[in-house]
Amino acid sequence: MDTEDKRPDTVDDGTQAEVNALRNLLSQLGDPDAAHEAGVIDDDAYIEQKAKKMAYTVALAAYENGETPDVTALLGQMREQASQPTQTETNTANIDYLLMTVGGDQ
């Protein structure tokens, strides 16, 4: 057997291998929002899983557009974004603060 023969199940294209790996990782993450709401994961795990899901999704979209994303840099950016409060959380905190300072029993 010639060592130069290529097996049909071997991926020759590194980009396709990266896309396949990202799709696999994305499918393993599931729904971080649902897991967090159910109390299955804590806040730190939620931020990490949410960041990974966003980063992998953006990276896959970039690959589809013919770009080669830096997944590690994307993950760092998405961690920052995932750790920020949502608009609903901000609004709830503002309402709670107003009710505390102005009084809600009037």
Coordinates of C-alpha atoms in Angstrom, one line a residue:
M1 CA 0.0 0.0 0.0
D2 CA 1.3 3.4 -1.0
T3 CA 1.6 5.9 1.9
E4 CA 0.7 8.7 -0.5
D5 CA -2.8 7.2 -1.1
K6 CA -5.5 9.4 0.3
R7 CA -8.2 7.8 2.3
P8 CA -11.7 9.0 1.4
D9 CA -12.7 9.7 5.0
T10 CA -9.7 12.1 5.5
V11 CA -10.5 15.8 5.4
D12 CA -7.9 17.5 3.2
D13 CA -9.2 21.0 3.7
G14 CA -8.2 22.5 7.1
T15 CA -11.0 25.0 6.8
Q16 CA -13.7 22.4 6.4
A17 CA -12.2 20.5 9.4
E18 CA -12.5 23.7 11.4
V19 CA -16.1 24.3 10.3
N20 CA -17.0 20.7 11.2
A21 CA -15.4 21.1 14.6
L22 CA -17.2 24.3 15.3
R23 CA -20.5 22.8 14.2
N24 CA -19.9 19.9 16.5
L25 CA -19.0 22.1 19.5
L26 CA -22.0 24.3 18.8
S27 CA -24.3 21.3 18.8
Q28 CA -22.9 20.2 22.2
L29 CA -23.5 23.5 23.9
G30 CA -27.3 23.2 23.7
D31 CA -29.3 26.1 25.1
P32 CA -27.3 28.0 27.8
D33 CA -30.3 30.4 28.4
A34 CA -32.6 27.5 29.2
A35 CA -30.0 25.7 31.3
H36 CA -29.3 28.9 33.3
E37 CA -33.0 29.6 33.9
A38 CA -33.5 26.0 35.0
G39 CA -30.7 26.4 37.5
V40 CA -28.6 23.6 35.9
I41 CA -25.6 25.9 35.4
D42 CA -24.3 28.8 37.5
D43 CA -23.7 32.4 36.3
D44 CA -20.0 31.7 35.4
A45 CA -20.8 28.6 33.4
Y46 CA -23.7 30.5 31.7
I47 CA -21.4 33.3 30.6
E48 CA -18.8 30.9 29.3
Q49 CA -21.4 28.8 27.4
K50 CA -23.2 31.8 26.0
A51 CA -19.9 33.3 24.8
K52 CA -18.9 30.1 23.1
K53 CA -22.3 29.8 21.4
M54 CA -22.0 33.4 20.1
A55 CA -18.4 33.1 19.0
Y56 CA -18.9 29.8 17.2
T57 CA -22.0 31.1 15.5
V58 CA -20.1 34.3 14.3
A59 CA -17.1 32.2 13.2
L60 CA -19.3 29.8 11.2
A61 CA -21.0 32.8 9.5
A62 CA -17.6 34.2 8.7
Y63 CA -16.5 30.9 7.1
E64 CA -19.6 30.9 5.0
N65 CA -18.7 34.4 3.7
G66 CA -15.2 33.1 2.7
E67 CA -13.4 34.8 5.7
T68 CA -11.1 33.1 8.2
P69 CA -12.0 34.3 11.7
D70 CA -9.8 34.3 14.7
V71 CA -12.0 32.1 17.0
T72 CA -9.9 32.8 20.1
A73 CA -10.3 36.5 19.7
L74 CA -14.0 36.1 19.0
L75 CA -14.4 34.1 22.1
G76 CA -12.7 36.8 24.2
Q77 CA -15.0 39.5 22.7
M78 CA -18.1 37.3 23.2
R79 CA -17.1 36.7 26.9
E80 CA -17.1 40.4 27.4
Q81 CA -20.5 40.8 25.7
A82 CA -22.1 37.8 27.5
S83 CA -21.0 39.2 30.9
Q84 CA -22.8 42.5 30.3
P85 CA -26.3 42.8 31.7
T86 CA -29.2 42.4 29.2
Q87 CA -31.5 45.3 28.5
T88 CA -34.2 43.6 30.6
E89 CA -31.8 43.1 33.5
T90 CA -30.9 46.8 33.3
N91 CA -34.5 47.9 33.1
T92 CA -35.5 45.7 36.1
A93 CA -32.6 47.1 38.1
N94 CA -33.6 50.7 37.3
I95 CA -37.2 50.1 38.2
D96 CA -36.2 48.4 41.5
Y97 CA -33.9 51.3 42.3
L98 CA -36.7 53.8 41.5
L99 CA -39.1 52.0 43.7
M100 CA -36.6 51.8 46.5
T101 CA -35.7 55.5 46.4
V102 CA -39.1 57.0 45.5
G103 CA -41.2 54.4 47.2
G104 CA -43.6 52.0 45.7
D105 CA -46.3 52.1 48.4
Q106 CA -47.8 55.5 47.6

